[in-house]
Amino acid sequence: MPTFRAPRGTRDLLPAETPTWTRLERLAADLAARYGYRRIETPMFEQTAVFERGVGEVTDIVEKELFRIAPRTEEAESWSLRPEPTAGIVRAYVQHGMQTWPQPVKLAMTGPMFRYDRPQAGRYRQFWQFDIEAIGDAGAAVDAEIIELGARFYRDAGLAGVEVLLNSIGDAACRPAYVAELTAYYRTHVAELPPLERDRLERNALRLLDSKDPAMAALNAAAPHITDRLCDACAEHFAAVRAHLDALGVPYRLEPGLVRGLDYYTRTAFEYYVRGREGQQQALGGGGRYDGLVELLGGRPTPGIGFGIGLDRLVLALGEGSAATQSDAADPVAVVAGADPDDTVTRLRIATDLRAAGVPARADLARRKLGKQLEGAARDGAHFAIIVGDELDGGEVQLRDLPAGTQKLVAVGDLAREVARAHGAHRHGKDKNEVEA
Ligand code: HAM
């Protein structure tokens, strides 16, 4: 038999890890709702052109990392797995006429993305993003709202020391002159450029600035800064974003070299890092304004801004990768055991009734001796064992409180109420002791 494995660059999230993920997904959903961002889901694959036009043809994501789906027939459209959610969400905005809704349309999504990158720690071929988008508001205030929301997400998730790096990368009015200047700068160093960068120089010089190639670091550090060449409107917008962040008390660091790796950005660009780990590829999250994207994908000119937060990198930074959690939401409160190993019908029926009444319960369905069944109940961390024996003829079963070591007869019809009451009192008592301790 061949040995089957998850594809390179992908991972299985095992039950010891998923409580962390459930917690982060809930936090993302709660924060999004609190800030007025409504959930959207788009397909995990789109027409390839959505990404080529949206993200940009001369980008790592499209040139090197797109998972293209092999067409099944000659005339089939070209599809690709989504490398990021923004292009698909904007495609949906245009397709469903969301420009007629009250603006801005504020949307949130959490789900897997796919990039055919070289796998390493914190870089996967399937990874998860918490994504936020506000489409239809050109003002600087929403930029600050979104940057603050991302910072709060990290804080509420329990990750301290996250820093916001901030820049403005101009717009159609001021960027072309800057790109021409940048191109001229790199031309004078063309002999030092790695092959990919040399190839991109005349097509998209901005991409050289966020190159992952270490050979580019010194060259990029000395490159001209867009921030010194912004037009008045962009400079004004950038100043207003900073003023709003200052007013909210959100700290940030200006990083003139930050241009992001996707072509749709205009003006505000930002990234989140764990302080001291600002190296390439280590961004915990990032985003920015994309005032030309809606038009690029066939809609009316409409501004937009958003972020994508990488959940895999957040989990790594939290150090909760595979930490087994103390108590799991799937632990049973009660385990139904029985003296007759073969009577799985009664055990399953009682557990089913308990679950129908809202009590987390498990029936021991292995045909094994009562002693083994009780050992299993203790191992599961159950509070109660319900023991089916001869008393069943009188409609009763034993209810054993495992930590207390006490036991009493309870009518089967009263079980759910009795278990819920005793479990509630036990938990309440525990909480009280903890508070008093
Ligand atoms: P991005 O910077 O390409 O932006 O990705 C956002 C985050 O996703 C990164 O900061 C990182 O945490 C995570 N990430 C990216 N690639 C990988 C990978 N291969 N493995 C693990 N994590 C990864 C975007 O995707 C934009 N759509 C963000 C945005 C939304 N801009 C405006 N709206």
Short mmCIF file of C-alpha atoms in Angstrom, two decimals, residues 29 47 53 57 63 87 94 99 101 106 125 139 152 160 197 210 221 241 253 259 305 318 326 354 386 392:
data_model
loop_
_atom_site.label_atom_id
_atom_site.label_comp_id
_atom_site.label_asym_id
_atom_site.label_seq_id
_atom_site.Cartn_x
_atom_site.Cartn_y
_atom_site.Cartn_z
CA ALA A 29 -16.89 36.85 14.06
CA GLN A 47 -12.21 32.82 -12.91
CA ARG A 53 -6.79 41.75 -13.04
CA GLU A 57 -0.35 39.91 -13.43
CA GLU A 63 3.02 34.75 -11.58
CA ALA A 87 -10.62 40.20 -5.42
CA VAL A 94 -20.02 44.30 -8.55
CA GLN A 99 -23.14 49.84 -5.07
CA TRP A 101 -26.80 49.44 -1.04
CA LYS A 106 -18.78 46.41 5.31
CA ARG A 125 0.04 26.34 0.59
CA GLY A 139 -12.49 59.03 3.89
CA ARG A 152 -7.73 44.87 18.78
CA ALA A 160 0.90 41.35 23.04
CA GLU A 197 13.72 41.23 -10.56
CA ASP A 210 8.84 44.07 -1.74
CA ALA A 221 16.99 50.34 1.57
CA VAL A 241 -5.24 58.66 8.74
CA ARG A 253 5.47 53.14 13.03
CA VAL A 259 4.52 48.77 -0.52
CA ILE A 305 -10.05 49.34 2.13
CA LEU A 318 0.64 32.55 20.36
CA GLN A 326 -7.26 21.52 29.67
CA LEU A 354 -29.87 13.23 27.75
CA ILE A 386 -24.92 6.70 34.89
CA LEU A 392 -33.91 -0.47 35.66
#
